[in-house]
XYZ file of C-alpha atoms in Angstrom:
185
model
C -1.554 -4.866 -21.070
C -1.592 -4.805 -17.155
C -2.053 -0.811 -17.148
C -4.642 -1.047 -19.448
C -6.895 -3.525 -17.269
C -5.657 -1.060 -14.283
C -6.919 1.754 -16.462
C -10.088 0.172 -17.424
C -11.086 -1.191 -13.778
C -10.079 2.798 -12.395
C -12.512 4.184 -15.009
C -14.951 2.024 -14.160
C -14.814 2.500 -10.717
C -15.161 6.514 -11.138
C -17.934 6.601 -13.205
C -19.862 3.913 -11.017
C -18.733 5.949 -8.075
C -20.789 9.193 -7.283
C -18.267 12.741 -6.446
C -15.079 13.344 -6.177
C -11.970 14.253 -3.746
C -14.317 16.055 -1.351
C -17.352 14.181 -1.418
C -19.442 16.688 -3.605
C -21.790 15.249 -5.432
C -21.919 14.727 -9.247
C -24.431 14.251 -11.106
C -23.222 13.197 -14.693
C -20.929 11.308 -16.428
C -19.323 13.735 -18.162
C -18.961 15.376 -14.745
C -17.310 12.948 -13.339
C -14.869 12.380 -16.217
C -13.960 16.066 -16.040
C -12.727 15.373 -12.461
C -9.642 13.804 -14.651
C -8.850 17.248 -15.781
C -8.579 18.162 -12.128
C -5.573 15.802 -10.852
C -2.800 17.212 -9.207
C 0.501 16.371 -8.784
C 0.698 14.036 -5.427
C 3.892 12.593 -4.136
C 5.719 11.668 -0.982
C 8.029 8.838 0.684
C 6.752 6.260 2.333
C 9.364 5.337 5.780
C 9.297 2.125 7.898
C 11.280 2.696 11.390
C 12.549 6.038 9.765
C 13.894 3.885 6.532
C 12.643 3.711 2.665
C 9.609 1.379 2.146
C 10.759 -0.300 -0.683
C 7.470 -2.035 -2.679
C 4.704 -0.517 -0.582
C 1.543 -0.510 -2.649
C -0.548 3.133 -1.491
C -3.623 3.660 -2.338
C -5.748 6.712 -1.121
C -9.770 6.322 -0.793
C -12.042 9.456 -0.501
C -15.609 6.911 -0.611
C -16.713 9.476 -3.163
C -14.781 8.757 -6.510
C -12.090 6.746 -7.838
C -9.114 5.709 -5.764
C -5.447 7.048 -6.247
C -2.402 4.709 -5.770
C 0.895 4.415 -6.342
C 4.034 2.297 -5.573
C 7.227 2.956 -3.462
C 11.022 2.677 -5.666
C 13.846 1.343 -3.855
C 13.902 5.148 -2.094
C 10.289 4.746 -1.003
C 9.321 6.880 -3.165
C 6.023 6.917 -4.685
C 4.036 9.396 -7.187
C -0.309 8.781 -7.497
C -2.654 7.815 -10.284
C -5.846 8.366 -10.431
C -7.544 5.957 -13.203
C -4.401 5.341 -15.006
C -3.663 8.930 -15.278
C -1.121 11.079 -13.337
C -2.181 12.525 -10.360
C -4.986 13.115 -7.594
C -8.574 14.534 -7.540
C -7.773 17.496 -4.497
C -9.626 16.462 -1.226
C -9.190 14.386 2.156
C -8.627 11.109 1.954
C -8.052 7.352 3.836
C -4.599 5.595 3.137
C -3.973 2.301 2.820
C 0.051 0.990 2.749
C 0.505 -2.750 2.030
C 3.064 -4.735 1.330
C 2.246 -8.175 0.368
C 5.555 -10.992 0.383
C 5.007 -14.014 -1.417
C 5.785 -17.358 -0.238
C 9.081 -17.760 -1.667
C 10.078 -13.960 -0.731
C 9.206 -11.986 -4.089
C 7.537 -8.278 -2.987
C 3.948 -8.374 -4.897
C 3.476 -4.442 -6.211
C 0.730 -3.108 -7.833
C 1.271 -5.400 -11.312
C 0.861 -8.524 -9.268
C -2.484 -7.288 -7.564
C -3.741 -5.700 -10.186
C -5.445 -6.111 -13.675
C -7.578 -8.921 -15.047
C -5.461 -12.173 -13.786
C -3.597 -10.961 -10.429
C -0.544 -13.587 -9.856
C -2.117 -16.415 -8.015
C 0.491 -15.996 -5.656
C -1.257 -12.901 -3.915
C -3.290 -15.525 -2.971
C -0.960 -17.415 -0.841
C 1.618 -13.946 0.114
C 1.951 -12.542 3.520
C 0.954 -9.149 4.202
C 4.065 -7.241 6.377
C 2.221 -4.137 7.454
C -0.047 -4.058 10.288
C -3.629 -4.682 9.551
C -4.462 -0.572 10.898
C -2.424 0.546 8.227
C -2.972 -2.043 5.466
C -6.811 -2.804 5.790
C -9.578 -0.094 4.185
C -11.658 -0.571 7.245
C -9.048 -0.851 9.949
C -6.738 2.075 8.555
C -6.531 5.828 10.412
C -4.359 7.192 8.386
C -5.994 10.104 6.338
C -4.308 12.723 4.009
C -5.264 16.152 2.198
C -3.995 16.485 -1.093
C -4.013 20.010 -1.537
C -5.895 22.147 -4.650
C -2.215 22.723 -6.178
C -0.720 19.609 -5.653
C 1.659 17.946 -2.995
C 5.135 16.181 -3.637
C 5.614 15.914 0.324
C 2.785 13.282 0.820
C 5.009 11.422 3.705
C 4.322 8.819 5.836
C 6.460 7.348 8.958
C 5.427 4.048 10.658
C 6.706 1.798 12.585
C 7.326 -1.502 11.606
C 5.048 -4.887 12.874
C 6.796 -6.358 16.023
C 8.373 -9.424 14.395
C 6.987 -12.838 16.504
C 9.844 -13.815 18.562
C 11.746 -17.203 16.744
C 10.998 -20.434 18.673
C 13.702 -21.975 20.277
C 14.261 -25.486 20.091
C 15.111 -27.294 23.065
C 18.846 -29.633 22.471
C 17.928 -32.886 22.361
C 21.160 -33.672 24.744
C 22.865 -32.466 27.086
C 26.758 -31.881 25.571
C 24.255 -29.853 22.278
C 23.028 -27.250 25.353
C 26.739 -27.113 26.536
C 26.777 -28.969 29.620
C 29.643 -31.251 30.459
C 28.625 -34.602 30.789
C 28.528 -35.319 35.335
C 31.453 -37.513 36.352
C 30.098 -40.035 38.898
C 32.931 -40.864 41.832
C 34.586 -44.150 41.399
């Protein structure tokens, strides 16, 4: 039920969308719709400080037709779709990796985010990646899937610096470890 309302927002999101992987135009529907015949094969491993990215939703934008994503496995592996169908439209495009925590520590993946009722916990989760790499506008990362296909579509970041914990200050003395001052008799 989710893939379909993936499926059916992806579809109508290409044939709103003018082009395709390389920003060619295209004129008609049935155009565009034979773009699906052109997917390739797109894969790769997504790496956080040189470690699998479990849960990292990836999503590829080329401004000129429908989006391809995917989701990283446990390896940080991930393989594209392009409007619920496997594979990518060939061309250059902008990468998005996100990985969205909700507030009680459950990784939010593509079902979560996705269909016609996302989990109203998205709403409320907490993004881990750095906004350059998770934000559309904000993001410089770019790949080319190539005309035959790709299964090496890799990407190694580095991880967010983590905000340093506040300390607490011990309420008394003997909790910091000090011995309590002996006063002369």
């Amino acid at each position: 039920m989710i893939r379909a309302g993936i499926a059916a927002c992806l579809l109508a999101a290409a044939v709103a969308s003018p082009g395709c992987g390389d920003g060619e135009p295209v004129d008609e529907i049935g155009d565009r719709l034979a773009q699906l015949e052109n997917l390739v094969p797109a894969s790769g491993v997504v790496r956080v400080d040189g470690k699998p990215a479990p849960g990292v939703v990836i999503a590829l934008f080329s401004g000129s037709w429908a989006p391809a994503h995917g989701e990283t496995d446990e390896e940080g592996r991930y393989t594209l779709e392009t409007a619920a169908r496997p594979g990518a439209v060939p061309g250059t495009y902008k990468v998005t990796l996100s990985r969205l925590i909700s507030t009680d520590g459950v990784v939010l993946g593509l079902a979560d985010r996705s269909g016609f009722t996302p989990n109203p916990a998205v709403a409320t989760a907490t993004e881990e990646m750095p906004a350059d790499l998770a934000s559309m506008d904000r993001t410089a990362l770019t790949v080319t899937i190539p005309p035959g296909g790709s299964e090496s579509l890799d990407f190694n970041v580095e991880a967010p610096p983590k905000p340093e914990a506040e300390t607490e200050a011990p309420a008394t003395p003997a909790e910091a470890g000090a011995t309590p001052a002996t006063t002369p008799e």
